PDB file of C-alpha atoms in Angstrom:
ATOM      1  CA  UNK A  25     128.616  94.906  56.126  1.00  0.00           C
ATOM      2  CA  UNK A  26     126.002  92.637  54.421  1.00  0.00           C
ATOM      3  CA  UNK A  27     122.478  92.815  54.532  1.00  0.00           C
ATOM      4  CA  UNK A  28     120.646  91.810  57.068  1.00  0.00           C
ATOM      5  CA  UNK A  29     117.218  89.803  56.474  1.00  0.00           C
ATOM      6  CA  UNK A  30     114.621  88.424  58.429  1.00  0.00           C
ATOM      7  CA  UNK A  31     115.220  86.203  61.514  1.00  0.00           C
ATOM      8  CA  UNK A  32     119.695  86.525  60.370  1.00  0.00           C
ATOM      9  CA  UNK A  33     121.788  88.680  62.527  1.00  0.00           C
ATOM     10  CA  UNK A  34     123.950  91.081  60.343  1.00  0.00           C
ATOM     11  CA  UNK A  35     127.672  89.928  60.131  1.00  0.00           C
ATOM     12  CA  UNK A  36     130.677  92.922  60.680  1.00  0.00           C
ATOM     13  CA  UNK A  37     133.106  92.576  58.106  1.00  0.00           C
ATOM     14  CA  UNK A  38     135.611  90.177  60.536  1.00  0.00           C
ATOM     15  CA  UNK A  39     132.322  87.669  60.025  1.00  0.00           C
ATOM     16  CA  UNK A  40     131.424  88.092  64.140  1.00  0.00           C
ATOM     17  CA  UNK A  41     128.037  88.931  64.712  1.00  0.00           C
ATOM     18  CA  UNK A  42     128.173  93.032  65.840  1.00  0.00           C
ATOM     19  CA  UNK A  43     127.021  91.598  69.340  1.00  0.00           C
ATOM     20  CA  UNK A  44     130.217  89.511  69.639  1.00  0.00           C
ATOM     21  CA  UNK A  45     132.582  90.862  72.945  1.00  0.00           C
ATOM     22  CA  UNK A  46     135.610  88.942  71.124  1.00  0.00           C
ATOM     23  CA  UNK A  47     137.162  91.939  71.275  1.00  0.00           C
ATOM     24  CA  UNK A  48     137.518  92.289  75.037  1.00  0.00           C
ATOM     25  CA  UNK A  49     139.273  89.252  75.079  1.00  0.00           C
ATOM     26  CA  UNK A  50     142.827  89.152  73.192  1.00  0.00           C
ATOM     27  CA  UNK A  51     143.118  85.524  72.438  1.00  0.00           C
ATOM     28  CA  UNK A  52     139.963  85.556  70.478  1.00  0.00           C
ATOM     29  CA  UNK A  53     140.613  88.763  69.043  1.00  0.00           C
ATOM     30  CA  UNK A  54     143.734  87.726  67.439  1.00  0.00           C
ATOM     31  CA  UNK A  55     142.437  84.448  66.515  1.00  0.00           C
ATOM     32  CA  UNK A  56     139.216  85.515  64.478  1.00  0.00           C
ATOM     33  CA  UNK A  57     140.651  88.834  62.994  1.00  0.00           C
ATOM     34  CA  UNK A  58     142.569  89.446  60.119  1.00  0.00           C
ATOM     35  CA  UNK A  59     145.825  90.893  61.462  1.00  0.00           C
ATOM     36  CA  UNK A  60     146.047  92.967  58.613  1.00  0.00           C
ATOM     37  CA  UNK A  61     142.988  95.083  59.413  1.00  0.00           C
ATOM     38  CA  UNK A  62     143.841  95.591  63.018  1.00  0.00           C
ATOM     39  CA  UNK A  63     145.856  98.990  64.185  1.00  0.00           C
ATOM     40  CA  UNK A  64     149.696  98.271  64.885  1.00  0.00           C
ATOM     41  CA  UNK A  65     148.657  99.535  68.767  1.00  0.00           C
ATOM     42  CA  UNK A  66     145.739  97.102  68.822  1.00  0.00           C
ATOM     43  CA  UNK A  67     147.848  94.461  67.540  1.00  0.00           C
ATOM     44  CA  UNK A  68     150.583  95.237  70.150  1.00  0.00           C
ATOM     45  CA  UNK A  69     148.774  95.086  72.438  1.00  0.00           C
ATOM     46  CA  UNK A  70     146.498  92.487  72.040  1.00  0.00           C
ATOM     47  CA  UNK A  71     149.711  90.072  71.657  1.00  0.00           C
ATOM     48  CA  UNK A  72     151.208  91.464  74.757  1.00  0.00           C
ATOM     49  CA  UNK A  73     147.747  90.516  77.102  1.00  0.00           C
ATOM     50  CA  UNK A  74     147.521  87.277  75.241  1.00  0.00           C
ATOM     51  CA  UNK A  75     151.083  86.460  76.083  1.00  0.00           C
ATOM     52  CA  UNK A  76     150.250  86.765  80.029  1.00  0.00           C
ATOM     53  CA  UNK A  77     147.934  84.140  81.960  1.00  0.00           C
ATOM     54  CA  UNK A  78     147.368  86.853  84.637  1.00  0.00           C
ATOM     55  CA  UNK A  79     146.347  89.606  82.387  1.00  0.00           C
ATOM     56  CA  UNK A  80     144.364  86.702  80.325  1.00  0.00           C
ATOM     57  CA  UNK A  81     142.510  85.878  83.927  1.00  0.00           C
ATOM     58  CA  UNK A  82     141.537  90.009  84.220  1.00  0.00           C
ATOM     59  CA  UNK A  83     140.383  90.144  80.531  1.00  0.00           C
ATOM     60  CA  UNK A  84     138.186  87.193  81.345  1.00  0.00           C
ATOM     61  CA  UNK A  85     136.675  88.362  84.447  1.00  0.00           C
ATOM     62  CA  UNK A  86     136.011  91.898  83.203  1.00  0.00           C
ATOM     63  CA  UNK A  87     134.874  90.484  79.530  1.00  0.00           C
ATOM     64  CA  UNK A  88     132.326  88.257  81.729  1.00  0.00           C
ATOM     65  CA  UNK A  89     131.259  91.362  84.724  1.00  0.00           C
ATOM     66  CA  UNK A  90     130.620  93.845  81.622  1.00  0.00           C
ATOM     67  CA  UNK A  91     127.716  91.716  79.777  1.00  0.00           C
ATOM     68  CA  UNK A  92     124.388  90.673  80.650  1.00  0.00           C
ATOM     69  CA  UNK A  93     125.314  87.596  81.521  1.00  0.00           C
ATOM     70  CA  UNK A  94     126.762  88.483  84.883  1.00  0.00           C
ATOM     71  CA  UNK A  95     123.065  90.284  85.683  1.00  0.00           C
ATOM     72  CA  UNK A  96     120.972  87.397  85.022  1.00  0.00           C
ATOM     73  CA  UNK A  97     122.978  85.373  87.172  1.00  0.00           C
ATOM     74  CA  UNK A  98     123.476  87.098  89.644  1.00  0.00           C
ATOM     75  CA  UNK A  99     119.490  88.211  89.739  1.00  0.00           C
ATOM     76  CA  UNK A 100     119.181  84.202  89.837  1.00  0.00           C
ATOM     77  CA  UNK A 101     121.377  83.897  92.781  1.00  0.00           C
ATOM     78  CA  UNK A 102     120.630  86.601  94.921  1.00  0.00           C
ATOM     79  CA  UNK A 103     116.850  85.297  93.964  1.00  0.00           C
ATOM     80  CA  UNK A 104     117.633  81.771  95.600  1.00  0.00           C
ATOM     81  CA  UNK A 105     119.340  83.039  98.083  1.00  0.00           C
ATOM     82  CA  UNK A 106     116.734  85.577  99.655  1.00  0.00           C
ATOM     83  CA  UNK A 107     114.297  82.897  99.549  1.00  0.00           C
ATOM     84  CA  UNK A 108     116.004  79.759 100.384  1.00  0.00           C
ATOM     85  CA  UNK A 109     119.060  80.304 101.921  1.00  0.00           C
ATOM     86  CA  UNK A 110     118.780  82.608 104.554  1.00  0.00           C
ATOM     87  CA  UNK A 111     115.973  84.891 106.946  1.00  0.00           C
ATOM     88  CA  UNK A 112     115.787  88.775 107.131  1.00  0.00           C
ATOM     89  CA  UNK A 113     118.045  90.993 107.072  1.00  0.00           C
ATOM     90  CA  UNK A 114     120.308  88.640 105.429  1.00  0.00           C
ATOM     91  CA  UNK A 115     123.651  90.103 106.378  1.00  0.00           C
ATOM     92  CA  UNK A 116     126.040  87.279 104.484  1.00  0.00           C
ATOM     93  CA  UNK A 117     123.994  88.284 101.663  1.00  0.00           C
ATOM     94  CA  UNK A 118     124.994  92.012 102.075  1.00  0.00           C
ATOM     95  CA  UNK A 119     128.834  90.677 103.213  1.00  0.00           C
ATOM     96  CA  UNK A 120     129.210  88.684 100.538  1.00  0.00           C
ATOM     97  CA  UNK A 121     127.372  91.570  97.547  1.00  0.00           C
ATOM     98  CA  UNK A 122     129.937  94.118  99.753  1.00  0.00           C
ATOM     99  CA  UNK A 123     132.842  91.973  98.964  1.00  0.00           C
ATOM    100  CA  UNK A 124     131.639  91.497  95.235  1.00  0.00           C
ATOM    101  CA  UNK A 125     131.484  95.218  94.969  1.00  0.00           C
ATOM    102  CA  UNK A 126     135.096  96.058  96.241  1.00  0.00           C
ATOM    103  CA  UNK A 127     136.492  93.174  94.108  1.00  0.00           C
ATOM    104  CA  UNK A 128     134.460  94.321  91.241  1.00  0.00           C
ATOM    105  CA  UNK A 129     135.262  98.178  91.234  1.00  0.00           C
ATOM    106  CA  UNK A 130     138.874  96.889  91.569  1.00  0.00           C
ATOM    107  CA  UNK A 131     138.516  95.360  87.960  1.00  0.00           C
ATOM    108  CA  UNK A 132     136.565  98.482  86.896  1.00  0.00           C
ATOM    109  CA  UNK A 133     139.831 100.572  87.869  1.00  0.00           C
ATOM    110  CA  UNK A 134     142.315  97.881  86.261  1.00  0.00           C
ATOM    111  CA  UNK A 135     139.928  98.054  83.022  1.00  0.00           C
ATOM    112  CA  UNK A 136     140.404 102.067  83.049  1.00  0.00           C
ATOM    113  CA  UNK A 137     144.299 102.100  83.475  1.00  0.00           C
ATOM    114  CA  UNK A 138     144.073  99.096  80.727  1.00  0.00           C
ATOM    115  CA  UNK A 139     142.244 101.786  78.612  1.00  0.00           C
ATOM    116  CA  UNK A 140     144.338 104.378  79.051  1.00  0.00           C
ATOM    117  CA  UNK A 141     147.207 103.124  78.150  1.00  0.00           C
ATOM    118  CA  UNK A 142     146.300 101.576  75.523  1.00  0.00           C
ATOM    119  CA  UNK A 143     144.635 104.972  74.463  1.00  0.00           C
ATOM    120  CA  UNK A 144     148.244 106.634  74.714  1.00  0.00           C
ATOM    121  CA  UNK A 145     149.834 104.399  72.830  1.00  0.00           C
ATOM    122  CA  UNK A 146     147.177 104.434  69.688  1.00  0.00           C
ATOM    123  CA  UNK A 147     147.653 108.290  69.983  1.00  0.00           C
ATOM    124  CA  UNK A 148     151.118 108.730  69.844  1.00  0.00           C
ATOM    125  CA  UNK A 149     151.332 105.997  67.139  1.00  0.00           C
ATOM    126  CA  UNK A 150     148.469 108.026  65.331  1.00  0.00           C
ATOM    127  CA  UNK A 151     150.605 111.035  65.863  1.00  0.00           C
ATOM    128  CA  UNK A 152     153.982 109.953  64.654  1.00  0.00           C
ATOM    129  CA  UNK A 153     152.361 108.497  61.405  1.00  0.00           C
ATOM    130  CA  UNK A 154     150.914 112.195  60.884  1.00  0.00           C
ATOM    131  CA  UNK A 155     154.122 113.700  61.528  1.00  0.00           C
ATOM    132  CA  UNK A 156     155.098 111.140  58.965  1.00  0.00           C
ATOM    133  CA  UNK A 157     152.510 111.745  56.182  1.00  0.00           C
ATOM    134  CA  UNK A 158     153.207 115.786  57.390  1.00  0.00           C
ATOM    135  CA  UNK A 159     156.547 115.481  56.356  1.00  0.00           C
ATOM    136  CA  UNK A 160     155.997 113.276  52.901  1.00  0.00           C
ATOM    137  CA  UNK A 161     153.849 115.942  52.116  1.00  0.00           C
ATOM    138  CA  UNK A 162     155.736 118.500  52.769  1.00  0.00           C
ATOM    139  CA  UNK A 163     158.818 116.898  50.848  1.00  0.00           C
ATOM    140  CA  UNK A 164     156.316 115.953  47.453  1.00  0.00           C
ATOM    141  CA  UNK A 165     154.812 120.102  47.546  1.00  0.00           C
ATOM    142  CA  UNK A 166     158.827 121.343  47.793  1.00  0.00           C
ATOM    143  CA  UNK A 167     159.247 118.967  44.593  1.00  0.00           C
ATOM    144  CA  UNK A 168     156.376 119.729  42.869  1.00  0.00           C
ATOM    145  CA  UNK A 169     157.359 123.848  43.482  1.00  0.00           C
ATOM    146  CA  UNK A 170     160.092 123.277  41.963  1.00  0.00           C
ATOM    147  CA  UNK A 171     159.443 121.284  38.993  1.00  0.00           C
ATOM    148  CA  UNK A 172     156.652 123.919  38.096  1.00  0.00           C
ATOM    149  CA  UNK A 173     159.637 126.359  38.578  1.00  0.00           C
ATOM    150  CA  UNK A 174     161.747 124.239  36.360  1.00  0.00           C
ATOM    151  CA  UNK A 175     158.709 124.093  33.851  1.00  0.00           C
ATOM    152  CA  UNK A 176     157.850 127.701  33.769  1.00  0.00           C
ATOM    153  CA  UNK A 177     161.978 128.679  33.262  1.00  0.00           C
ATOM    154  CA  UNK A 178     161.911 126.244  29.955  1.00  0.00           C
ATOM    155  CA  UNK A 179     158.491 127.182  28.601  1.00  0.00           C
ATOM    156  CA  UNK A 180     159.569 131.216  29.375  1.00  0.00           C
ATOM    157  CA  UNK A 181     162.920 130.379  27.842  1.00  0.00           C
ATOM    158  CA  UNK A 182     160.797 128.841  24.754  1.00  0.00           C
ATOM    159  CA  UNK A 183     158.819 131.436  24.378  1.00  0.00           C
ATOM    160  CA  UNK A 184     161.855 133.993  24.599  1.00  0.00           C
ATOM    161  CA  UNK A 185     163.676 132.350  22.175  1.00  0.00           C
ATOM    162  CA  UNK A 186     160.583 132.359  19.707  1.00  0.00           C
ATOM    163  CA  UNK A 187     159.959 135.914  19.950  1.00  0.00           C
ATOM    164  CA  UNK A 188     163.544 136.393  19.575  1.00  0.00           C
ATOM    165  CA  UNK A 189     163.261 133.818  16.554  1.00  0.00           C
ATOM    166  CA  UNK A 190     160.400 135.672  14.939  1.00  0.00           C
ATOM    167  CA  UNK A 191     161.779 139.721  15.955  1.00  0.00           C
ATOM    168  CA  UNK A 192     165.019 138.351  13.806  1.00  0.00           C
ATOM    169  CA  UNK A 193     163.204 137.186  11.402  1.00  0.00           C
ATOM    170  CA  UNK A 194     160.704 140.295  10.642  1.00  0.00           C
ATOM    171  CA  UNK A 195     164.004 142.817  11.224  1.00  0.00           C
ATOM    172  CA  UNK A 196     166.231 140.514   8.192  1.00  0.00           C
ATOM    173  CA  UNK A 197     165.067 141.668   5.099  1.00  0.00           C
ATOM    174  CA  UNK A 198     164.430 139.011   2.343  1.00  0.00           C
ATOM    175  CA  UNK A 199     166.524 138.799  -0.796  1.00  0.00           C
ATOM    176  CA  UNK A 200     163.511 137.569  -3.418  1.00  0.00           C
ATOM    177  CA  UNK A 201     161.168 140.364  -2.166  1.00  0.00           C
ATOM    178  CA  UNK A 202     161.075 142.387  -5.628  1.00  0.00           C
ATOM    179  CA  UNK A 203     159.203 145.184  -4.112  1.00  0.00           C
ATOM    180  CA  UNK A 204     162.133 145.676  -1.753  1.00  0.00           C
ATOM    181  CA  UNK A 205     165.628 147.852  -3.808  1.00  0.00           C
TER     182      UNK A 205
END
């Protein structure tokens, strides 16, 4: 991250301002990130929503009913409409915010399913890598057991054959010793 100052918006470290929603949309997330810092399930899956115009249309539309955006315009148009469009109890206004809603929760649902797959398939990629690293550990601890196994045998061996060296030694009695008959 860099540093924000005065009147600057801090930048994330794919250079989007943190406010960005490029990530709800696949085409622009695999356009202004580096592939190499994305997660193989992100990157999967990004490429497989970019690939389809109808799941491109879906990312759009919920990208666009998820920001602020969508409330400011639609505070603008129910606005005009209430006061120019149409007398109390304006029922096409409450048709039309009805159908809105169904349509909209529809998208909601969609999202969620999105989600959870996706979710699944980061998890059990997460979890096969840890079986992975689980197993590369396991294999590196075996070797290093037995190489300290291997060590110890040599340095007791060492040591055996030094005492032995040095028990030899003090037992043989020395032939220019002239205390010695």
């Amino acid at each position: 991250m860099t540093q924000q100052t005065a009147g600057t918006p801090s930048m994330s470290t794919t250079g989007a301002p943190p406010h960005s929603r490029s990530y709800l949309r696949p085409t622009r997330l695999l356009s202004q990130s580096e592939r190499s810092k994305l997660h193989p399930s992100v990157l999967a899956e990004a490429e497989r929503r970019a690939a389809s115009i109808q799941l491109r249309v879906a990312d759009a539309i919920t990208a666009f009913a998820g920001s602020m955006n969508f409330v400011y315009l639609h505070i603008l148009l129910f606005a005009v409409w209430m006061l120019v469009f149409e007398q109390s109890p304006w029922p096409t206004l409450t048709l039309i915010v009805s159908l809105e809603a169904i349509f909209l929760s529809t998208f909601v649902m969609i999202g969620q399913n999105r989600q959870a797959v996706f979710q699944q398939v980061k998890a059990d990629h997460d979890y096969n890598a840890q079986e992975q690293l689980l197993e590369e550990n396991t294999d590196l601890t075996r070797a290093i057991h037995e190489l300290t196994g291997q060590i110890h045998e040599r340095i007791l061996a060492e040591v055996t054959a030094s005492v032995t060296r040095d028990v030899a030694a003090a037992a043989k009695p020395t032939q220019d010793d002239p205390t010695k008959p």
